[in-house]
Amino acid sequence: MIVRVRGRALPDGEYVDLYADGDRWTTDPVPGADLVAEGWLLPGLVDAHTHPGAEEPGDPMDEEILRADLHRHVDAGVTMIRSPGLPGEPPEWFGAEPGLPRAVHAGPWIAQHGQFFDGWGRRATHAELPALAAAQAKRTGWAKIIADWRTGDDAVPSDVMIAVVEAVHAVGGRLAVHSQHAAGGEAAVAAGVDSVEHGMWLDPGYLPDMAARGTALTPTLSVFQSALGNMRNREDTPRKRWFVGGAEAHPALVVAAAEAGVKILAGTDSRPHGRVGVEIRALAEVGLRTHDALAAGSWAAREYLGLPGLVPGAPADAVVYAEDPREDLGQLEHPIAVILRGVRVR
């Protein structure tokens, strides 16, 4: 079946009439095309921070779980994911199999010795980090460094982070950095990483530098907000003070980042998968314009990952809604149709 969709395409709201010519959109009529949906069109949703393939931290990659997780993404209208860290090297079909989202990934996480979840990722000395990250980025386009971990742990030093960025960029790759402490965020921004993941306790004074360098922020806001109430009720410890203080300040940081011109990416970082709509709504609820919150989980994130939107020649992905989702983000829960690689998958 040759797919055809038409309606108002975001971000501009211009009327389009698109035909899937294989895995590419065209405006040239294709004989025998079937009009599968009409309404408000997005080029699919994007979850830019998701770790499918394992039930619990430290578990090995499980292909059955991986498939199930990816199907949940598609059911929610997600046609593209970025996995900045995976439980293991993914199978060859990851990101390419019909019916499952396109994907970019950073392979297993890379951390300092003594940090991160046991059983996940790779540990390296400061001297080893640049070459290890560059080798991963050369294979898959991305590498992921854990800049900081528990309260009281040492963050990756700035000079080491600079060396990692230089090595990754030298092979044409990009670097994502996990940071939830001030020192890790400072080292990441100073080094010019490509994306800061989470960014709790990030000094707002660094936001103009991030905007100027094109460093994105993936705040994973909803996962912190959902845990905040429970953490407030716990006994007083340094970890509680760190989490509650950071999570309470996080919404204002995200809004300030958007106002400073930092690219915001929507990412969930949690199970169950297929909940990027929750993150988009969380971004809007703390003060981002609805248009910008939706962009963070759709066309802007897609552009950041190298894919164009709903234009001739672009990959044939789309999610269609009955009404403008910018006017009602609840529409994200009720897509009329999901098109992936020129095939209607929902």
CSV table of C-alpha atoms in Angstrom, one decimal:
chain,number,residue,atom,x,y,z
A,1,MET,CA,0.0,0.0,0.0
A,2,ILE,CA,1.3,3.5,-0.9
A,3,VAL,CA,0.6,5.9,1.9
A,4,ARG,CA,-0.8,9.4,1.5
A,5,VAL,CA,-1.3,11.9,4.4
A,6,ARG,CA,-2.5,15.5,4.2
A,7,GLY,CA,-3.3,18.4,6.6
A,8,ARG,CA,-1.5,21.1,8.5
A,9,ALA,CA,2.2,20.3,9.0
A,10,LEU,CA,4.0,21.6,12.1
A,11,PRO,CA,6.0,23.7,12.9
A,12,ASP,CA,4.6,26.2,10.4
A,13,GLY,CA,1.0,24.9,10.1
A,14,GLU,CA,1.2,25.0,6.3
A,15,TYR,CA,-1.1,22.7,4.4
A,16,VAL,CA,0.7,19.7,2.8
A,17,ASP,CA,-0.4,16.7,0.7
A,18,LEU,CA,2.3,14.0,1.0
A,19,TYR,CA,2.9,10.7,-0.7
A,20,ALA,CA,5.3,8.0,0.5
A,21,ASP,CA,7.6,7.1,-2.4
A,22,GLY,CA,9.3,4.2,-0.6
A,23,ASP,CA,10.9,5.8,2.5
A,24,ARG,CA,10.7,9.4,1.2
A,25,TRP,CA,8.0,11.9,1.1
A,26,THR,CA,7.0,13.5,-2.2
A,27,THR,CA,4.4,16.0,-3.2
A,28,ASP,CA,4.1,14.4,-6.6
A,29,PRO,CA,0.9,12.3,-6.8
A,30,VAL,CA,1.7,8.6,-6.7
A,31,PRO,CA,-0.8,6.3,-8.5
A,32,GLY,CA,-2.7,4.0,-6.2
A,33,ALA,CA,-1.9,5.9,-3.0
A,34,ASP,CA,-4.3,5.4,-0.1
A,35,LEU,CA,-5.2,8.4,2.0
A,36,VAL,CA,-4.6,6.9,5.5
A,37,ALA,CA,-5.1,10.1,7.6
A,38,GLU,CA,-5.9,13.7,7.5
A,39,GLY,CA,-5.4,16.3,10.3
A,40,TRP,CA,-2.5,17.9,12.1
A,41,LEU,CA,0.9,16.4,11.1
A,42,LEU,CA,4.2,16.1,12.9
A,43,PRO,CA,7.3,14.3,11.5
A,44,GLY,CA,6.9,11.9,14.4
A,45,LEU,CA,7.8,12.3,18.1
A,46,VAL,CA,11.4,11.9,19.3
A,47,ASP,CA,12.6,10.5,22.6
A,48,ALA,CA,16.1,11.9,22.9
A,49,HIS,CA,17.0,10.1,26.1
A,50,THR,CA,15.8,6.6,26.4
A,51,HIS,CA,17.6,3.3,27.5
A,52,PRO,CA,15.5,0.4,26.1
A,53,GLY,CA,16.5,-3.3,26.5
A,54,ALA,CA,16.7,-4.1,30.2
A,55,GLU,CA,14.2,-4.2,33.0
A,56,GLU,CA,16.5,-3.1,35.9
A,57,PRO,CA,19.8,-1.1,36.1
A,58,GLY,CA,22.6,-3.5,35.6
A,59,ASP,CA,20.6,-6.1,33.7
A,60,PRO,CA,22.1,-7.3,30.4
A,61,MET,CA,20.6,-6.4,27.1
A,62,ASP,CA,17.6,-8.6,26.3
A,63,GLU,CA,16.4,-8.5,22.7
A,64,GLU,CA,12.8,-9.5,23.6
A,65,ILE,CA,12.6,-6.6,26.1
A,66,LEU,CA,14.3,-4.3,23.6
A,67,ARG,CA,11.7,-5.1,20.9
A,68,ALA,CA,8.8,-4.6,23.4
A,69,ASP,CA,10.2,-1.3,24.6
A,70,LEU,CA,10.6,0.0,21.0
A,71,HIS,CA,7.0,-1.1,20.1
A,72,ARG,CA,5.8,1.0,23.0
A,73,HIS,CA,7.6,4.0,21.6
A,74,VAL,CA,6.0,3.5,18.2
A,75,ASP,CA,2.6,3.1,19.7
A,76,ALA,CA,3.1,6.5,21.3
A,77,GLY,CA,4.0,8.1,17.9
A,78,VAL,CA,7.7,8.0,18.4
A,79,THR,CA,9.5,7.5,15.1
A,80,MET,CA,13.0,8.4,16.3
A,81,ILE,CA,15.0,7.8,19.4
A,82,ARG,CA,18.4,8.6,20.8
A,83,SER,CA,19.9,6.2,23.3
A,84,PRO,CA,22.7,7.9,25.1
A,85,GLY,CA,23.8,4.7,26.8
A,86,LEU,CA,22.6,1.1,26.3
A,87,PRO,CA,22.8,-2.1,28.5
A,88,GLY,CA,25.1,-3.5,25.8
A,89,GLU,CA,25.9,-3.3,22.1
A,90,PRO,CA,22.5,-3.5,20.3
A,91,PRO,CA,21.7,-6.1,17.6
A,92,GLU,CA,22.1,-5.2,14.0
A,93,TRP,CA,18.4,-4.6,13.5
A,94,PHE,CA,18.3,-1.8,16.1
A,95,GLY,CA,17.2,1.4,14.5
A,96,ALA,CA,16.7,-0.2,11.1
A,97,GLU,CA,14.0,-2.8,11.4
A,98,PRO,CA,10.6,-2.0,9.7
A,99,GLY,CA,8.0,-1.1,12.3
A,100,LEU,CA,10.5,0.0,14.9
A,101,PRO,CA,11.8,3.6,15.5
A,102,ARG,CA,14.9,5.0,13.8
A,103,ALA,CA,17.7,5.2,16.3
A,104,VAL,CA,21.0,6.7,17.1
A,105,HIS,CA,23.0,5.4,20.1
A,106,ALA,CA,26.2,5.8,22.1
A,107,GLY,CA,26.7,2.1,22.9
A,108,PRO,CA,27.4,1.3,26.6
A,109,TRP,CA,28.0,4.2,29.0
A,110,ILE,CA,31.6,5.2,29.8
A,111,ALA,CA,32.4,6.0,33.4
A,112,GLN,CA,35.2,6.5,35.9
A,113,HIS,CA,36.2,3.5,38.0
A,114,GLY,CA,33.9,3.1,41.0
A,115,GLN,CA,31.0,5.0,39.4
A,116,PHE,CA,27.7,4.1,37.7
A,117,PHE,CA,25.6,1.0,38.0
A,118,ASP,CA,27.3,-2.3,38.5
A,119,GLY,CA,27.0,-4.5,35.4
A,120,TRP,CA,26.4,-1.6,33.0
A,121,GLY,CA,28.9,0.4,30.9
A,122,ARG,CA,32.7,0.5,30.7
A,123,ARG,CA,35.1,1.9,33.3
A,124,ALA,CA,38.2,3.7,32.3
A,125,THR,CA,41.0,5.8,33.7
A,126,HIS,CA,41.3,9.5,32.9
A,127,ALA,CA,44.1,8.6,30.4
A,128,GLU,CA,41.9,6.0,28.7
A,129,LEU,CA,38.7,8.0,28.4
A,130,PRO,CA,39.5,10.0,25.2
A,131,ALA,CA,40.4,7.0,23.1
A,132,LEU,CA,37.6,4.9,24.4
A,133,ALA,CA,35.0,7.6,23.7
A,134,ALA,CA,36.4,8.3,20.3
A,135,ALA,CA,36.3,4.6,19.3
A,136,GLN,CA,32.7,4.4,20.3
A,137,ALA,CA,31.8,7.6,18.5
A,138,LYS,CA,33.6,6.5,15.4
A,139,ARG,CA,31.4,3.3,15.3
A,140,THR,CA,28.0,4.8,16.1
A,141,GLY,CA,28.3,8.6,15.9
A,142,TRP,CA,27.8,9.2,19.6
A,143,ALA,CA,29.6,8.4,22.9
A,144,LYS,CA,28.3,8.9,26.4
A,145,ILE,CA,30.4,9.9,29.5
A,146,ILE,CA,29.2,9.8,33.1
A,147,ALA,CA,30.7,13.1,34.3
A,148,ASP,CA,29.6,12.7,37.9
A,149,TRP,CA,27.7,10.2,40.0
A,150,ARG,CA,27.0,10.0,43.7
A,151,THR,CA,27.1,12.8,46.2
A,152,GLY,CA,30.7,13.2,47.2
A,153,ASP,CA,32.2,11.5,44.1
A,154,ASP,CA,34.8,13.3,42.1
A,155,ALA,CA,33.6,14.6,38.7
A,156,VAL,CA,35.6,14.1,35.5
A,157,PRO,CA,38.1,17.0,35.5
A,158,SER,CA,37.7,19.7,33.0
A,159,ASP,CA,41.1,19.0,31.3
A,160,VAL,CA,40.1,15.3,30.8
A,161,MET,CA,36.6,16.3,29.5
A,162,ILE,CA,38.3,18.7,27.0
A,163,ALA,CA,40.5,15.9,25.8
A,164,VAL,CA,37.5,13.6,25.4
A,165,VAL,CA,35.6,16.2,23.3
A,166,GLU,CA,38.6,16.8,21.1
A,167,ALA,CA,39.0,13.1,20.5
A,168,VAL,CA,35.3,12.5,19.7
A,169,HIS,CA,35.0,15.5,17.4
A,170,ALA,CA,38.2,14.5,15.6
A,171,VAL,CA,36.5,11.3,14.4
A,172,GLY,CA,33.3,13.2,13.4
A,173,GLY,CA,31.4,12.1,16.5
A,174,ARG,CA,29.3,13.7,19.1
A,175,LEU,CA,29.5,13.5,22.9
A,176,ALA,CA,26.6,13.3,25.4
A,177,VAL,CA,27.5,13.8,29.1
A,178,HIS,CA,25.5,12.7,32.2
A,179,SER,CA,25.7,15.5,34.8
A,180,GLN,CA,23.7,16.0,38.0
A,181,HIS,CA,26.2,17.9,40.1
A,182,ALA,CA,27.7,21.4,39.6
A,183,ALA,CA,31.2,20.3,39.0
A,184,GLY,CA,30.3,17.8,36.2
A,185,GLY,CA,28.1,20.4,34.5
A,186,GLU,CA,30.9,23.0,34.7
A,187,ALA,CA,33.4,20.5,33.1
A,188,ALA,CA,30.9,19.5,30.4
A,189,VAL,CA,30.0,23.1,29.3
A,190,ALA,CA,33.6,24.3,29.5
A,191,ALA,CA,34.7,21.4,27.2
A,192,GLY,CA,32.0,22.1,24.6
A,193,VAL,CA,30.2,18.8,24.8
A,194,ASP,CA,27.3,18.3,22.3
A,195,SER,CA,24.6,17.6,24.9
A,196,VAL,CA,24.2,17.8,28.7
A,197,GLU,CA,21.9,15.0,30.0
A,198,HIS,CA,19.8,15.9,33.0
A,199,GLY,CA,21.8,19.0,34.0
A,200,MET,CA,20.6,19.2,37.7
A,201,TRP,CA,22.7,21.8,39.6
A,202,LEU,CA,24.0,23.3,36.4
A,203,ASP,CA,25.0,26.9,37.0
A,204,PRO,CA,22.6,29.2,35.0
A,205,GLY,CA,25.6,31.4,34.2
A,206,TYR,CA,26.8,28.8,31.7
A,207,LEU,CA,23.7,28.9,29.6
A,208,PRO,CA,24.9,31.6,27.2
A,209,ASP,CA,28.0,29.5,26.5
A,210,MET,CA,25.9,26.5,25.8
A,211,ALA,CA,23.7,28.4,23.4
A,212,ALA,CA,26.7,29.9,21.6
A,213,ARG,CA,28.4,26.5,21.2
A,214,GLY,CA,25.2,24.6,20.3
A,215,THR,CA,25.3,22.4,23.4
A,216,ALA,CA,21.8,20.9,23.9
A,217,LEU,CA,20.2,20.2,27.2
A,218,THR,CA,18.1,17.1,27.8
A,219,PRO,CA,16.6,17.8,31.2
A,220,THR,CA,14.6,14.6,31.7
A,221,LEU,CA,12.4,16.8,33.8
A,222,SER,CA,9.4,14.5,34.4
A,223,VAL,CA,11.4,11.7,36.0
A,224,PHE,CA,12.8,14.1,38.6
A,225,GLN,CA,9.4,15.8,39.2
A,226,SER,CA,7.8,12.4,39.7
A,227,ALA,CA,10.4,11.4,42.3
A,228,LEU,CA,10.4,14.7,44.2
A,229,GLY,CA,7.5,14.1,46.5
A,230,ASN,CA,8.8,10.8,47.7
A,231,MET,CA,12.3,12.2,48.3
A,232,ARG,CA,10.9,15.1,50.3
A,233,ASN,CA,9.4,12.6,52.8
A,234,ARG,CA,12.7,10.7,53.4
A,235,GLU,CA,15.0,11.3,56.4
A,236,ASP,CA,17.4,14.1,56.1
A,237,THR,CA,20.7,13.0,54.4
A,238,PRO,CA,23.2,14.6,52.1
A,239,ARG,CA,21.7,12.7,49.2
A,240,LYS,CA,18.2,13.9,50.0
A,241,ARG,CA,19.4,17.5,50.2
A,242,TRP,CA,21.2,17.1,46.9
A,243,PHE,CA,18.2,15.6,45.1
A,244,VAL,CA,15.5,17.8,46.5
A,245,GLY,CA,17.5,21.0,46.0
A,246,GLY,CA,18.4,20.1,42.5
A,247,ALA,CA,14.9,18.9,41.5
A,248,GLU,CA,13.2,22.0,42.9
A,249,ALA,CA,15.6,24.3,41.0
A,250,HIS,CA,15.4,22.3,37.8
A,251,PRO,CA,12.2,23.8,36.3
A,252,ALA,CA,13.6,27.3,36.5
A,253,LEU,CA,16.9,26.2,34.9
A,254,VAL,CA,15.1,24.6,32.0
A,255,VAL,CA,13.0,27.7,31.3
A,256,ALA,CA,16.1,29.9,31.6
A,257,ALA,CA,18.0,27.6,29.2
A,258,ALA,CA,15.2,27.9,26.6
A,259,GLU,CA,15.1,31.7,27.0
A,260,ALA,CA,18.9,31.8,26.6
A,261,GLY,CA,18.6,30.0,23.2
A,262,VAL,CA,19.8,26.6,24.4
A,263,LYS,CA,18.2,23.7,22.4
A,264,ILE,CA,16.0,21.7,24.7
A,265,LEU,CA,15.5,18.0,23.9
A,266,ALA,CA,12.7,15.9,25.3
A,267,GLY,CA,13.8,12.6,26.9
A,268,THR,CA,12.2,10.3,29.4
A,269,ASP,CA,15.1,8.2,30.9
A,270,SER,CA,12.6,5.9,32.6
A,271,ARG,CA,10.3,2.9,32.2
A,272,PRO,CA,7.8,2.3,30.9
A,273,HIS,CA,8.8,3.4,27.5
A,274,GLY,CA,6.5,5.4,25.1
A,275,ARG,CA,6.0,8.3,27.5
A,276,VAL,CA,7.7,11.2,25.8
A,277,GLY,CA,4.3,12.9,25.8
A,278,VAL,CA,4.6,13.2,29.5
A,279,GLU,CA,8.0,14.9,29.2
A,280,ILE,CA,6.6,17.3,26.6
A,281,ARG,CA,3.7,18.2,28.9
A,282,ALA,CA,6.1,18.6,31.8
A,283,LEU,CA,8.2,21.1,29.8
A,284,ALA,CA,5.1,23.1,29.0
A,285,GLU,CA,3.8,23.0,32.6
A,286,VAL,CA,7.0,24.6,34.0
A,287,GLY,CA,6.9,27.5,31.5
A,288,LEU,CA,8.1,26.6,28.1
A,289,ARG,CA,5.8,27.8,25.3
A,290,THR,CA,3.7,24.9,24.2
A,291,HIS,CA,5.2,25.3,20.7
A,292,ASP,CA,8.7,25.0,22.1
A,293,ALA,CA,7.9,22.0,24.3
A,294,LEU,CA,6.4,20.2,21.4
A,295,ALA,CA,9.5,21.1,19.2
A,296,ALA,CA,11.7,19.6,21.9
A,297,GLY,CA,10.0,16.2,21.3
A,298,SER,CA,9.5,16.4,17.6
A,299,TRP,CA,10.8,18.6,14.7
A,300,ALA,CA,13.6,20.4,16.6
A,301,ALA,CA,14.9,17.2,18.1
A,302,ARG,CA,14.7,15.4,14.8
A,303,GLU,CA,16.6,18.2,13.1
A,304,TYR,CA,19.3,18.0,15.9
A,305,LEU,CA,19.7,14.3,15.1
A,306,GLY,CA,20.1,15.0,11.4
A,307,LEU,CA,16.6,14.3,10.0
A,308,PRO,CA,14.4,16.8,8.2
A,309,GLY,CA,10.7,17.2,8.8
A,310,LEU,CA,7.7,17.0,6.5
A,311,VAL,CA,9.2,18.2,3.3
A,312,PRO,CA,9.8,16.4,-0.1
A,313,GLY,CA,12.8,14.1,0.1
A,314,ALA,CA,12.6,13.7,3.8
A,315,PRO,CA,12.3,10.2,5.4
A,316,ALA,CA,8.6,9.2,5.3
A,317,ASP,CA,7.7,9.5,9.0
A,318,ALA,CA,4.6,11.3,10.4
A,319,VAL,CA,2.2,11.2,13.3
A,320,VAL,CA,-1.2,12.6,12.7
A,321,TYR,CA,-3.7,14.1,15.2
A,322,ALA,CA,-7.3,15.3,14.9
A,323,GLU,CA,-6.5,18.7,16.4
A,324,ASP,CA,-3.5,21.0,16.7
A,325,PRO,CA,-1.5,19.5,19.6
A,326,ARG,CA,0.0,22.9,20.4
A,327,GLU,CA,-3.5,23.9,21.5
A,328,ASP,CA,-4.1,20.7,23.4
A,329,LEU,CA,-1.1,18.5,24.4
A,330,GLY,CA,-3.6,15.8,25.4
A,331,GLN,CA,-3.8,15.1,21.7
A,332,LEU,CA,-0.4,13.4,22.0
A,333,GLU,CA,-2.1,10.4,23.7
A,334,HIS,CA,-4.5,9.9,20.7
A,335,PRO,CA,-2.7,9.8,17.3
A,336,ILE,CA,-4.9,9.1,14.4
A,337,ALA,CA,-2.1,7.4,12.5
A,338,VAL,CA,1.7,6.8,12.9
A,339,ILE,CA,3.7,6.5,9.6
A,340,LEU,CA,7.2,5.1,9.8
A,341,ARG,CA,9.4,4.5,6.8
A,342,GLY,CA,6.5,5.0,4.5
A,343,VAL,CA,4.3,2.4,6.2
A,344,ARG,CA,1.4,2.9,8.5
A,345,VAL,CA,2.4,1.2,11.7
A,346,ARG,CA,-0.6,2.4,13.8
